[in-house]
PDB file of C-alpha atoms in Angstrom:
ATOM      1  CA  UNK C  56     -35.809  57.178  76.267  1.00 55.00           C
ATOM      2  CA  UNK C  57     -33.525  57.390  79.345  1.00 53.00           C
ATOM      3  CA  UNK C  58     -34.472  59.808  82.076  1.00 56.00           C
ATOM      4  CA  UNK C  59     -32.176  62.660  82.535  1.00 56.00           C
ATOM      5  CA  UNK C  60     -30.081  62.821  85.827  1.00 52.00           C
ATOM      6  CA  UNK C  61     -31.333  65.218  88.510  1.00 53.00           C
ATOM      7  CA  UNK C  62     -29.286  68.445  88.684  1.00 55.00           C
ATOM      8  CA  UNK C  63     -27.916  67.369  92.085  1.00 50.00           C
ATOM      9  CA  UNK C  64     -26.226  64.500  90.778  1.00 46.00           C
ATOM     10  CA  UNK C  65     -24.401  66.225  87.852  1.00 47.00           C
ATOM     11  CA  UNK C  66     -21.863  68.063  90.036  1.00 53.00           C
ATOM     12  CA  UNK C  67     -20.975  64.806  91.884  1.00 47.00           C
ATOM     13  CA  UNK C  68     -20.194  62.891  88.266  1.00 49.00           C
ATOM     14  CA  UNK C  69     -16.487  63.945  88.286  1.00 50.00           C
ATOM     15  CA  UNK C  70     -16.051  63.168  92.014  1.00 43.00           C
ATOM     16  CA  UNK C  71     -17.539  59.758  91.642  1.00 40.00           C
ATOM     17  CA  UNK C  72     -15.586  59.043  88.612  1.00 44.00           C
ATOM     18  CA  UNK C  73     -12.353  59.974  90.488  1.00 46.00           C
ATOM     19  CA  UNK C  74     -13.248  57.634  93.383  1.00 41.00           C
ATOM     20  CA  UNK C  75     -13.912  54.803  90.926  1.00 40.00           C
ATOM     21  CA  UNK C  76     -10.647  55.149  89.269  1.00 44.00           C
ATOM     22  CA  UNK C  77      -8.890  55.530  92.414  1.00 48.00           C
ATOM     23  CA  UNK C  78     -10.450  52.322  93.686  1.00 49.00           C
ATOM     24  CA  UNK C  79      -9.536  50.542  90.595  1.00 48.00           C
ATOM     25  CA  UNK C  80      -6.011  51.733  90.634  1.00 46.00           C
ATOM     26  CA  UNK C  81      -5.521  50.749  94.238  1.00 45.00           C
ATOM     27  CA  UNK C  82      -6.645  47.022  93.264  1.00 45.00           C
ATOM     28  CA  UNK C  83      -4.393  47.200  90.536  1.00 46.00           C
ATOM     29  CA  UNK C  84      -1.555  47.947  92.679  1.00 46.00           C
ATOM     30  CA  UNK C  85      -2.202  45.079  94.949  1.00 44.00           C
ATOM     31  CA  UNK C  86      -2.924  42.592  92.143  1.00 46.00           C
ATOM     32  CA  UNK C  87       0.058  40.577  90.577  1.00 46.00           C
ATOM     33  CA  UNK C  88       1.340  42.092  87.205  1.00 47.00           C
ATOM     34  CA  UNK C  89      -0.449  40.712  84.205  1.00 45.00           C
ATOM     35  CA  UNK C  90       1.721  38.981  81.755  1.00 44.00           C
ATOM     36  CA  UNK C  91      -0.776  39.335  78.748  1.00 44.00           C
ATOM     37  CA  UNK C  92      -3.632  41.392  77.783  1.00 45.00           C
ATOM     38  CA  UNK C  93      -7.049  40.279  78.656  1.00 44.00           C
ATOM     39  CA  UNK C  94      -7.959  39.816  74.985  1.00 46.00           C
ATOM     40  CA  UNK C  95      -5.100  37.707  74.294  1.00 48.00           C
ATOM     41  CA  UNK C  96      -5.112  35.649  77.530  1.00 48.00           C
ATOM     42  CA  UNK C  97      -6.035  32.070  77.292  1.00 49.00           C
ATOM     43  CA  UNK C  98      -8.668  30.869  79.759  1.00 50.00           C
ATOM     44  CA  UNK C  99      -7.104  28.708  82.796  1.00 54.00           C
ATOM     45  CA  UNK C 100      -8.222  26.374  85.515  1.00 53.00           C
ATOM     46  CA  UNK C 101      -9.214  28.224  88.716  1.00 54.00           C
ATOM     47  CA  UNK C 102      -6.329  28.084  91.203  1.00 53.00           C
ATOM     48  CA  UNK C 103      -6.666  25.750  93.971  1.00 51.00           C
ATOM     49  CA  UNK C 104      -8.077  27.092  97.208  1.00 59.00           C
ATOM     50  CA  UNK C 105      -7.306  24.288  99.540  1.00 52.00           C
ATOM     51  CA  UNK C 106      -8.465  20.710  99.951  1.00 51.00           C
ATOM     52  CA  UNK C 107     -11.234  19.580  97.653  1.00 50.00           C
ATOM     53  CA  UNK C 108     -14.465  19.058  99.034  1.00 46.00           C
ATOM     54  CA  UNK C 109     -15.518  15.422  99.457  1.00 47.00           C
ATOM     55  CA  UNK C 110     -17.368  14.018  96.592  1.00 48.00           C
ATOM     56  CA  UNK C 111     -20.776  12.510  97.080  1.00 46.00           C
ATOM     57  CA  UNK C 112     -20.572   8.890  97.868  1.00 41.00           C
ATOM     58  CA  UNK C 113     -22.373   7.952  94.826  1.00 48.00           C
ATOM     59  CA  UNK C 114     -25.387   9.063  92.875  1.00 54.00           C
ATOM     60  CA  UNK C 115     -27.145   5.704  92.720  1.00 68.00           C
ATOM     61  CA  UNK C 116     -25.953   2.160  92.995  1.00 74.00           C
ATOM     62  CA  UNK C 117     -25.588   0.311  89.559  1.00 82.00           C
ATOM     63  CA  UNK C 118     -27.749  -2.372  88.809  1.00 85.00           C
ATOM     64  CA  UNK C 119     -25.506  -5.154  89.902  1.00 89.00           C
ATOM     65  CA  UNK C 120     -24.733  -3.370  93.125  1.00 89.00           C
ATOM     66  CA  UNK C 121     -28.410  -2.796  94.041  1.00 90.00           C
ATOM     67  CA  UNK C 122     -29.239  -6.462  93.134  1.00 93.00           C
ATOM     68  CA  UNK C 123     -26.573  -7.548  95.501  1.00 94.00           C
ATOM     69  CA  UNK C 124     -27.652  -5.057  98.175  1.00 94.00           C
ATOM     70  CA  UNK C 125     -31.281  -6.221  97.891  1.00 94.00           C
ATOM     71  CA  UNK C 126     -30.320  -9.821  98.147  1.00 95.00           C
ATOM     72  CA  UNK C 127     -28.091  -9.161 101.327  1.00 96.00           C
ATOM     73  CA  UNK C 128     -30.657  -6.695 102.854  1.00 94.00           C
ATOM     74  CA  UNK C 129     -33.504  -9.194 102.384  1.00 94.00           C
ATOM     75  CA  UNK C 130     -31.453 -11.809 104.211  1.00 95.00           C
ATOM     76  CA  UNK C 131     -31.364  -9.491 107.166  1.00 94.00           C
ATOM     77  CA  UNK C 132     -34.974  -8.554 107.136  1.00 91.00           C
ATOM     78  CA  UNK C 133     -37.127  -9.269 103.924  1.00 91.00           C
ATOM     79  CA  UNK C 134     -39.084  -6.141 104.407  1.00 89.00           C
ATOM     80  CA  UNK C 135     -35.905  -4.038 103.767  1.00 90.00           C
ATOM     81  CA  UNK C 136     -35.685  -5.211 100.125  1.00 90.00           C
ATOM     82  CA  UNK C 137     -39.384  -4.373  99.449  1.00 89.00           C
ATOM     83  CA  UNK C 138     -38.687  -0.816  98.241  1.00 89.00           C
ATOM     84  CA  UNK C 139     -35.592  -0.693  96.019  1.00 90.00           C
ATOM     85  CA  UNK C 140     -35.627   3.038  95.451  1.00 90.00           C
ATOM     86  CA  UNK C 141     -35.689   3.702  99.276  1.00 90.00           C
ATOM     87  CA  UNK C 142     -33.046   1.137  99.734  1.00 91.00           C
ATOM     88  CA  UNK C 143     -30.742   2.802  97.209  1.00 91.00           C
ATOM     89  CA  UNK C 144     -31.340   6.332  98.620  1.00 91.00           C
ATOM     90  CA  UNK C 145     -30.686   5.179 102.187  1.00 92.00           C
ATOM     91  CA  UNK C 146     -27.627   3.265 101.202  1.00 93.00           C
ATOM     92  CA  UNK C 147     -26.127   6.393  99.697  1.00 92.00           C
ATOM     93  CA  UNK C 148     -26.629   8.271 103.005  1.00 92.00           C
ATOM     94  CA  UNK C 149     -24.895   5.278 104.872  1.00 93.00           C
ATOM     95  CA  UNK C 150     -21.867   5.569 102.344  1.00 93.00           C
ATOM     96  CA  UNK C 151     -21.621   9.289 102.983  1.00 93.00           C
ATOM     97  CA  UNK C 152     -21.651   8.865 106.727  1.00 94.00           C
ATOM     98  CA  UNK C 153     -18.799   6.126 106.455  1.00 94.00           C
ATOM     99  CA  UNK C 154     -16.815   8.409 103.767  1.00 93.00           C
ATOM    100  CA  UNK C 155     -17.146  11.444 106.242  1.00 93.00           C
ATOM    101  CA  UNK C 156     -15.702   9.225 109.093  1.00 93.00           C
ATOM    102  CA  UNK C 157     -18.631   8.980 111.321  1.00 94.00           C
ATOM    103  CA  UNK C 158     -18.368   7.059 114.517  1.00 94.00           C
ATOM    104  CA  UNK C 159     -19.249   3.514 113.829  1.00 94.00           C
ATOM    105  CA  UNK C 160     -21.870   3.377 116.628  1.00 95.00           C
ATOM    106  CA  UNK C 161     -23.561   6.550 115.203  1.00 95.00           C
ATOM    107  CA  UNK C 162     -23.763   5.123 111.684  1.00 95.00           C
ATOM    108  CA  UNK C 163     -25.372   1.982 113.131  1.00 95.00           C
ATOM    109  CA  UNK C 164     -27.683   4.163 115.152  1.00 92.00           C
ATOM    110  CA  UNK C 165     -28.515   6.361 112.021  1.00 92.00           C
ATOM    111  CA  UNK C 166     -29.415   3.091 110.048  1.00 93.00           C
ATOM    112  CA  UNK C 167     -31.869   1.931 112.852  1.00 91.00           C
ATOM    113  CA  UNK C 168     -33.480   5.232 112.418  1.00 89.00           C
ATOM    114  CA  UNK C 169     -33.168   5.524 108.654  1.00 87.00           C
ATOM    115  CA  UNK C 170     -34.376   2.101 107.734  1.00 83.00           C
ATOM    116  CA  UNK C 171     -37.136   2.190 110.051  1.00 78.00           C
ATOM    117  CA  UNK C 172     -40.773   2.783 108.639  1.00 67.00           C
ATOM    118  CA  UNK C 173     -42.319   1.931 105.419  1.00 55.00           C
ATOM    119  CA  UNK C 174     -43.008  -1.527 106.676  1.00 53.00           C
ATOM    120  CA  UNK C 175     -39.812  -2.038 108.561  1.00 57.00           C
ATOM    121  CA  UNK C 176     -40.175  -1.368 112.417  1.00 69.00           C
ATOM    122  CA  UNK C 177     -37.339  -1.499 114.838  1.00 79.00           C
ATOM    123  CA  UNK C 178     -34.198  -2.985 113.379  1.00 87.00           C
ATOM    124  CA  UNK C 179     -32.019  -4.337 116.291  1.00 90.00           C
ATOM    125  CA  UNK C 180     -28.534  -3.083 116.522  1.00 92.00           C
ATOM    126  CA  UNK C 181     -27.239  -6.411 115.233  1.00 94.00           C
ATOM    127  CA  UNK C 182     -29.306  -6.078 112.088  1.00 93.00           C
ATOM    128  CA  UNK C 183     -28.403  -2.304 111.537  1.00 93.00           C
ATOM    129  CA  UNK C 184     -24.780  -3.309 111.850  1.00 96.00           C
ATOM    130  CA  UNK C 185     -25.260  -6.117 109.289  1.00 96.00           C
ATOM    131  CA  UNK C 186     -26.938  -3.715 106.921  1.00 95.00           C
ATOM    132  CA  UNK C 187     -24.057  -1.233 107.328  1.00 95.00           C
ATOM    133  CA  UNK C 188     -21.572  -3.955 106.477  1.00 96.00           C
ATOM    134  CA  UNK C 189     -23.821  -5.078 103.364  1.00 95.00           C
ATOM    135  CA  UNK C 190     -23.938  -1.461 102.255  1.00 94.00           C
ATOM    136  CA  UNK C 191     -20.220  -0.763 102.686  1.00 94.00           C
ATOM    137  CA  UNK C 192     -19.255  -3.776 100.783  1.00 93.00           C
ATOM    138  CA  UNK C 193     -21.690  -3.492  97.893  1.00 94.00           C
ATOM    139  CA  UNK C 194     -22.528  -0.032  97.252  1.00 91.00           C
ATOM    140  CA  UNK C 195     -19.898   2.363  98.723  1.00 89.00           C
ATOM    141  CA  UNK C 196     -16.741   3.275  96.610  1.00 77.00           C
TER     142      UNK C 196
END
């Protein structure tokens, strides 16, 4: 059973109702005129709000893409091809950097950092640049 409202709130009920109605009416004055009632209006797509946000570079390389990337990465440094899942995730990050227009030198530097560890230490700048190109040509859309 609902609790009754305190006696101090009851006298304010008409005032609160009037404020709410006035606020809704003010919003209605600023809103464009409706051409159909809500009950009969068909749902529509949301209005565009500006440029579309960039889509993710990819969710995961396809089997053929990953196979080719593993082959190319293994040619750069065989240890890069040892963990296919990590290679796929890191390649996705490289694609996103490229898609967002990152400076090429920054992308290469980021690849040196991203692909170090897990048995791969210290990719040279040349190896990182080769890996960027391998990812760009095999995985990125």
